[in-house]
Amino acid sequence: MREITILIASCGTRNKVVQYFKKALAGRGKVVATDCSPNAPALYEADAHYLVPRITEAGYMEVLYDICRKEAVTGILSLIDPELSLLALHAADFQAMGVTVIGSSYELCEQTLNKWEMYQWLTAHGYRCARSYLDVEAFLADMRAGLLSWPVFVKPVKGSASIAISRAYDEETVRLLVSHGDEMMIQEFLDGQEIGADCYIDLHSGKTVSVFTKKKLVMRAGETDKAVSFREDRLFALITRFIDEMGLRGQIDIDIFEIGGEYYISEVNPRFGGGYPHAYECGVDHMALIVNNLEGNENTVITGQYEDGLIMMKYNEIMLRKGSPDA
């Protein structure tokens, strides 16, 4: 059997993801990690690591191709949103080298990154979501009509990690934020219980084989800091239907709000979310599902096969390395 080698691109501080893949590959392969910063601690968890240019620099893809050839990489994935589309765009080139891009298509990566396009898709397919606007006057008309209330969010149409998102409590602030931002949108504030869903869609069958849900208790810098696991068949069915309709593949992270007993889909990230370790520590091992796929096998459905009421509490760890800060 061919050795499985996973390349985790833009690994950053996601040490747990690297550790979990190493456990899944014990005796069957290795993990390679890349990042543009020598101070990305997850690099040093991997079996091999490489410093690479920024993803926007010319020649970046050639560097990745060289690493794939040198390390005989089997599957590649990224942990940052902007790189998801880049890998998907070059999926055929990777495939020609025997490397599987673990993720969704280029079109879906672009769609999930674009909050306005996702809003249009969700409303067209009958899913509850936050009312969203590109036009300030249309927003104000609906505000005066009582269709939504203050505060609201003003955010970039394309963005991630909660960067450049502002809460506005009046018309003046909305106009100021929209006029000074680059391609901004206005979004209704969803006041309810925030839920995170970590899902895996089989690369061969296209079936949603795993869904783990958690109620978020504390957020920090856009990531889940504390959460509690729970299970509900109605929510599992909604998530599975949504994934099937979109046609997503591989690992995805979904943000959902529960308001008055109804579920609203908020964000979709086709990658490992920052809160995934909660799922793993509850026994939901998506790394094993990925490895099984790369070995040519389909996975069986394990949705809901975990204990509810388990609270995740993140805490800080440190790593030291010897050397200059920029090398």
Coordinates of C-alpha atoms in Angstrom, one line a residue:
M1 CA 0.0 0.0 0.0
R2 CA 1.3 3.5 -0.9
E3 CA 2.4 5.6 2.0
I4 CA 0.0 8.5 2.6
T5 CA 1.6 12.0 2.9
I6 CA -0.6 14.9 3.9
L7 CA 0.6 18.5 3.1
I8 CA -1.0 21.1 5.3
A9 CA -0.5 24.5 3.7
S10 CA -0.6 27.8 5.7
C11 CA -0.5 25.8 9.0
G12 CA -0.1 28.9 11.2
T13 CA -1.0 28.1 14.8
R14 CA -3.1 25.1 14.1
N15 CA -0.9 22.7 16.0
K16 CA -3.7 20.4 16.9
V17 CA -4.6 19.7 13.3
V18 CA -1.0 18.6 12.6
Q19 CA -1.0 16.5 15.7
Y20 CA -4.3 14.8 14.8
F21 CA -3.1 13.9 11.3
K22 CA 0.1 12.4 12.7
K23 CA -1.9 10.2 14.9
A24 CA -4.2 9.1 12.1
L25 CA -1.1 8.3 9.9
A26 CA 0.8 6.5 12.6
G27 CA 2.8 3.8 10.7
R28 CA 1.2 4.6 7.4
G29 CA 2.7 7.9 6.3
K30 CA 3.7 11.4 7.4
V31 CA 2.6 15.0 7.7
V32 CA 4.3 17.9 5.8
A33 CA 3.5 21.5 6.8
T34 CA 4.2 24.9 5.1
D35 CA 3.9 28.5 6.1
C36 CA 5.3 31.8 5.0
S37 CA 6.4 32.6 8.6
P38 CA 9.2 30.8 10.5
N39 CA 7.3 31.6 13.6
A40 CA 4.3 29.5 12.7
P41 CA 4.4 27.0 15.6
A42 CA 2.4 24.3 13.7
L43 CA 5.4 23.9 11.3
Y44 CA 7.5 22.3 14.0
E45 CA 4.8 19.7 14.8
A46 CA 5.1 18.1 11.4
D47 CA 7.4 15.3 10.2
A48 CA 8.8 17.8 7.6
H49 CA 8.2 21.5 7.1
Y50 CA 9.0 24.2 4.6
L51 CA 9.0 28.0 4.6
V52 CA 7.3 29.2 1.4
P53 CA 6.5 32.6 -0.2
R54 CA 3.2 34.3 0.6
I55 CA 0.3 32.9 -1.5
T56 CA 0.0 36.2 -3.4
E57 CA 3.7 36.1 -4.6
A58 CA 4.6 34.9 -8.1
G59 CA 5.9 31.4 -8.2
Y60 CA 4.1 30.3 -5.1
M61 CA 2.3 27.4 -6.9
E62 CA 5.6 26.1 -8.3
V63 CA 7.1 26.0 -4.8
L64 CA 4.1 23.8 -3.7
Y65 CA 4.4 21.6 -6.7
D66 CA 8.1 21.1 -6.0
I67 CA 7.3 20.1 -2.4
C68 CA 4.6 17.7 -3.5
R69 CA 7.1 16.0 -5.9
K70 CA 9.9 15.9 -3.3
E71 CA 7.7 14.5 -0.5
A72 CA 5.5 12.3 -2.7
V73 CA 2.4 14.1 -1.3
T74 CA -0.9 12.2 -1.5
G75 CA -3.3 14.9 -0.3
I76 CA -3.1 18.6 0.2
L77 CA -5.3 21.1 2.2
S78 CA -5.1 24.6 3.4
L79 CA -6.2 26.1 6.7
I80 CA -6.8 29.7 5.4
D81 CA -9.7 30.9 3.3
P82 CA -7.8 32.8 0.5
E83 CA -5.8 29.7 -0.3
L84 CA -8.8 27.4 -0.7
S85 CA -9.7 28.8 -4.1
L86 CA -6.1 28.8 -5.2
L87 CA -5.7 25.1 -4.5
A88 CA -9.0 24.2 -6.1
L89 CA -8.1 26.3 -9.2
H90 CA -5.1 24.1 -9.7
A91 CA -6.7 20.8 -8.7
A92 CA -6.1 19.2 -12.1
D93 CA -2.4 20.1 -11.9
F94 CA -2.1 18.5 -8.5
Q95 CA -4.1 15.4 -9.7
A96 CA -1.6 15.0 -12.6
M97 CA 1.1 14.6 -9.9
G98 CA -1.1 12.1 -8.0
V99 CA -2.0 14.7 -5.3
T100 CA -5.7 15.0 -4.2
V101 CA -6.9 18.5 -3.2
I102 CA -8.9 17.8 -0.1
G103 CA -11.7 20.4 -0.5
S104 CA -14.5 21.8 -2.6
S105 CA -14.5 23.0 -6.1
Y106 CA -13.1 26.4 -7.1
E107 CA -16.6 27.8 -7.8
L108 CA -17.8 26.7 -4.3
C109 CA -14.7 28.1 -2.5
E110 CA -15.3 31.4 -4.2
Q111 CA -19.0 31.4 -3.4
T112 CA -18.6 30.6 0.3
L113 CA -16.0 33.4 0.6
N114 CA -18.4 35.9 -1.0
K115 CA -21.0 36.7 1.7
W116 CA -23.3 38.4 -0.8
E117 CA -23.4 35.4 -3.2
M118 CA -24.0 33.1 -0.2
Y119 CA -26.9 35.3 0.9
Q120 CA -28.4 35.1 -2.5
W121 CA -28.0 31.4 -2.7
L122 CA -29.4 30.8 0.7
T123 CA -32.5 32.9 0.1
A124 CA -33.1 31.4 -3.3
H125 CA -33.0 27.8 -1.8
G126 CA -35.3 28.6 1.1
Y127 CA -32.8 28.7 4.0
R128 CA -33.2 31.2 6.8
C129 CA -30.3 33.6 7.1
A130 CA -29.6 37.2 8.1
R131 CA -31.1 39.9 5.8
S132 CA -28.2 41.4 3.8
Y133 CA -27.8 44.6 1.7
L134 CA -25.4 46.1 -0.7
D135 CA -27.5 49.3 -1.2
V136 CA -27.7 51.6 1.8
E137 CA -31.1 53.1 0.7
A138 CA -32.7 49.6 0.3
F139 CA -31.4 48.8 3.8
L140 CA -32.8 52.0 5.3
A141 CA -36.2 51.4 3.6
D142 CA -36.5 48.0 5.2
M143 CA -35.3 49.4 8.6
R144 CA -38.1 52.1 8.4
A145 CA -40.6 49.3 7.4
G146 CA -39.7 47.5 10.6
L147 CA -38.2 44.4 8.8
L148 CA -35.0 44.6 11.0
S149 CA -33.7 46.7 13.9
W150 CA -30.5 48.2 15.3
P151 CA -27.7 47.2 15.6
V152 CA -26.6 45.8 12.3
F153 CA -23.2 44.6 11.1
V154 CA -21.2 46.2 8.3
K155 CA -18.6 43.9 6.9
P156 CA -16.6 43.2 3.7
V157 CA -18.4 41.2 1.1
K158 CA -15.2 39.0 1.0
G159 CA -13.5 38.5 4.3
S160 CA -12.6 36.0 6.9
A161 CA -11.6 35.7 10.6
S162 CA -14.0 38.5 11.6
I163 CA -11.6 41.1 10.1
A164 CA -13.0 44.6 9.4
I165 CA -16.5 43.7 10.8
S166 CA -18.1 46.6 12.7
R167 CA -21.4 46.9 14.6
A168 CA -23.5 50.0 13.7
Y169 CA -26.2 51.5 15.8
D170 CA -27.4 54.3 13.6
E171 CA -27.7 55.5 9.9
E172 CA -24.7 57.9 10.1
T173 CA -22.3 55.1 11.2
V174 CA -23.6 52.7 8.4
R175 CA -23.1 55.4 5.7
L176 CA -19.6 56.1 7.1
L177 CA -18.5 52.5 7.2
V178 CA -19.9 51.7 3.7
S179 CA -18.3 54.7 2.1
H180 CA -14.9 54.1 3.6
G181 CA -14.7 50.4 3.0
D182 CA -14.0 48.3 0.0
E183 CA -17.0 46.5 -1.3
M184 CA -19.0 46.5 2.0
M185 CA -22.3 45.0 2.9
I186 CA -24.9 45.5 5.6
Q187 CA -26.2 42.5 7.5
E188 CA -28.9 41.9 10.0
F189 CA -27.7 41.2 13.5
L190 CA -28.9 37.7 14.5
D191 CA -29.5 37.6 18.2
G192 CA -29.6 34.0 19.3
Q193 CA -27.6 30.9 20.3
E194 CA -24.6 30.6 18.0
I195 CA -23.9 27.0 16.9
G196 CA -20.8 25.6 15.1
A197 CA -21.0 22.5 12.9
D198 CA -17.9 20.5 11.8
C199 CA -18.7 18.3 8.9
Y200 CA -17.0 15.9 6.5
I201 CA -18.3 15.0 3.1
D202 CA -16.8 11.9 1.5
L203 CA -14.5 12.6 -1.4
H204 CA -15.7 9.5 -3.3
S205 CA -19.4 9.1 -2.6
G206 CA -20.2 12.8 -2.0
K207 CA -22.2 11.9 1.0
T208 CA -22.2 13.8 4.3
V209 CA -20.7 11.2 6.6
S210 CA -20.1 13.2 9.7
V211 CA -21.7 16.2 11.4
F212 CA -20.7 17.4 14.9
T213 CA -22.5 20.3 16.4
K214 CA -21.7 22.5 19.4
K215 CA -23.3 25.5 21.1
K216 CA -20.8 28.3 21.4
L217 CA -20.4 29.7 24.9
V218 CA -17.5 32.2 24.5
M219 CA -15.9 33.6 21.3
R220 CA -12.4 35.2 21.0
A221 CA -11.0 36.8 17.8
G222 CA -13.6 35.1 15.7
E223 CA -12.9 31.6 17.0
T224 CA -14.8 29.4 19.5
D225 CA -13.1 29.6 22.9
K226 CA -15.6 27.6 24.9
A227 CA -18.5 25.4 23.6
V228 CA -20.7 22.5 24.6
S229 CA -21.5 19.5 22.3
F230 CA -25.1 18.7 21.6
R231 CA -27.1 16.5 19.2
E232 CA -30.4 17.2 17.4
D233 CA -31.7 15.1 14.5
R234 CA -33.6 18.1 13.0
L235 CA -30.4 20.1 12.8
F236 CA -28.4 17.2 11.4
A237 CA -31.1 16.8 8.6
L238 CA -31.0 20.6 7.8
I239 CA -27.2 20.6 7.6
T240 CA -27.0 17.5 5.5
R241 CA -29.7 18.8 3.1
F242 CA -27.8 22.1 2.8
I243 CA -24.5 20.4 2.1
D244 CA -26.1 18.1 -0.5
E245 CA -27.7 21.0 -2.3
M246 CA -24.5 23.0 -2.4
G247 CA -22.3 20.1 -3.5
L248 CA -19.5 20.7 -1.0
R249 CA -16.7 18.2 -0.5
G250 CA -14.2 17.4 2.3
Q251 CA -14.0 19.3 5.6
I252 CA -16.3 22.2 6.1
D253 CA -17.2 24.5 9.1
I254 CA -20.7 26.1 9.3
D255 CA -21.9 28.8 11.6
I256 CA -25.6 28.7 12.5
F257 CA -27.9 30.6 14.8
E258 CA -30.9 29.2 16.7
I259 CA -33.6 31.9 17.1
G260 CA -37.0 31.0 18.5
G261 CA -36.6 27.4 17.6
E262 CA -35.5 28.0 14.0
Y263 CA -32.1 27.6 12.5
Y264 CA -30.4 30.4 10.5
I265 CA -27.3 29.6 8.4
S266 CA -24.7 32.3 8.9
E267 CA -21.2 31.4 7.5
V268 CA -19.7 28.5 5.6
N269 CA -16.0 27.8 5.5
P270 CA -14.8 24.9 3.4
R271 CA -11.9 24.0 5.7
F272 CA -11.1 23.0 9.3
G273 CA -12.6 25.6 11.6
G274 CA -10.8 26.8 14.7
G275 CA -13.2 24.9 16.9
Y276 CA -12.6 21.5 15.3
P277 CA -10.5 20.1 18.2
H278 CA -13.8 20.0 20.2
A279 CA -15.1 17.5 17.7
Y280 CA -11.9 15.4 17.6
E281 CA -11.7 15.2 21.4
C282 CA -15.3 14.0 21.5
G283 CA -14.2 11.1 19.2
V284 CA -15.2 12.6 15.8
D285 CA -12.0 11.9 13.9
H286 CA -12.2 13.6 10.5
M287 CA -8.4 13.0 9.9
A288 CA -9.1 9.2 9.8
L289 CA -11.9 9.8 7.3
I290 CA -9.6 11.8 5.1
V291 CA -6.9 9.1 5.3
N292 CA -9.4 6.4 4.5
N293 CA -10.5 8.4 1.4
L294 CA -6.9 8.9 0.2
E295 CA -6.4 5.1 0.5
G296 CA -9.3 4.8 -2.0
N297 CA -12.1 3.8 0.4
E298 CA -15.5 5.3 1.0
N299 CA -16.5 6.2 4.6
T300 CA -19.6 5.1 6.5
V301 CA -21.9 7.7 8.1
I302 CA -20.9 8.5 11.7
T303 CA -23.1 11.7 12.2
G304 CA -24.2 12.1 15.8
Q305 CA -21.9 9.3 17.1
Y306 CA -20.5 11.4 20.1
E307 CA -21.6 12.3 23.6
D308 CA -23.5 15.5 24.1
G309 CA -22.9 17.9 27.0
L310 CA -19.1 17.8 26.7
I311 CA -17.7 21.3 27.3
M312 CA -14.5 22.4 25.4
M313 CA -12.3 25.0 27.1
K314 CA -9.3 26.3 25.2
Y315 CA -6.2 27.4 26.9
N316 CA -2.8 28.7 25.8
E317 CA 0.4 26.7 25.2
I318 CA 3.8 27.9 24.1
M319 CA 6.6 26.7 21.9
L320 CA 10.2 27.8 21.8
R321 CA 12.6 27.6 18.8
K322 CA 16.2 28.7 18.5
G323 CA 17.1 31.2 15.8
S324 CA 16.5 34.7 14.5
P325 CA 12.8 35.8 14.3
D326 CA 12.8 36.1 10.5
A327 CA 14.7 33.0 9.5

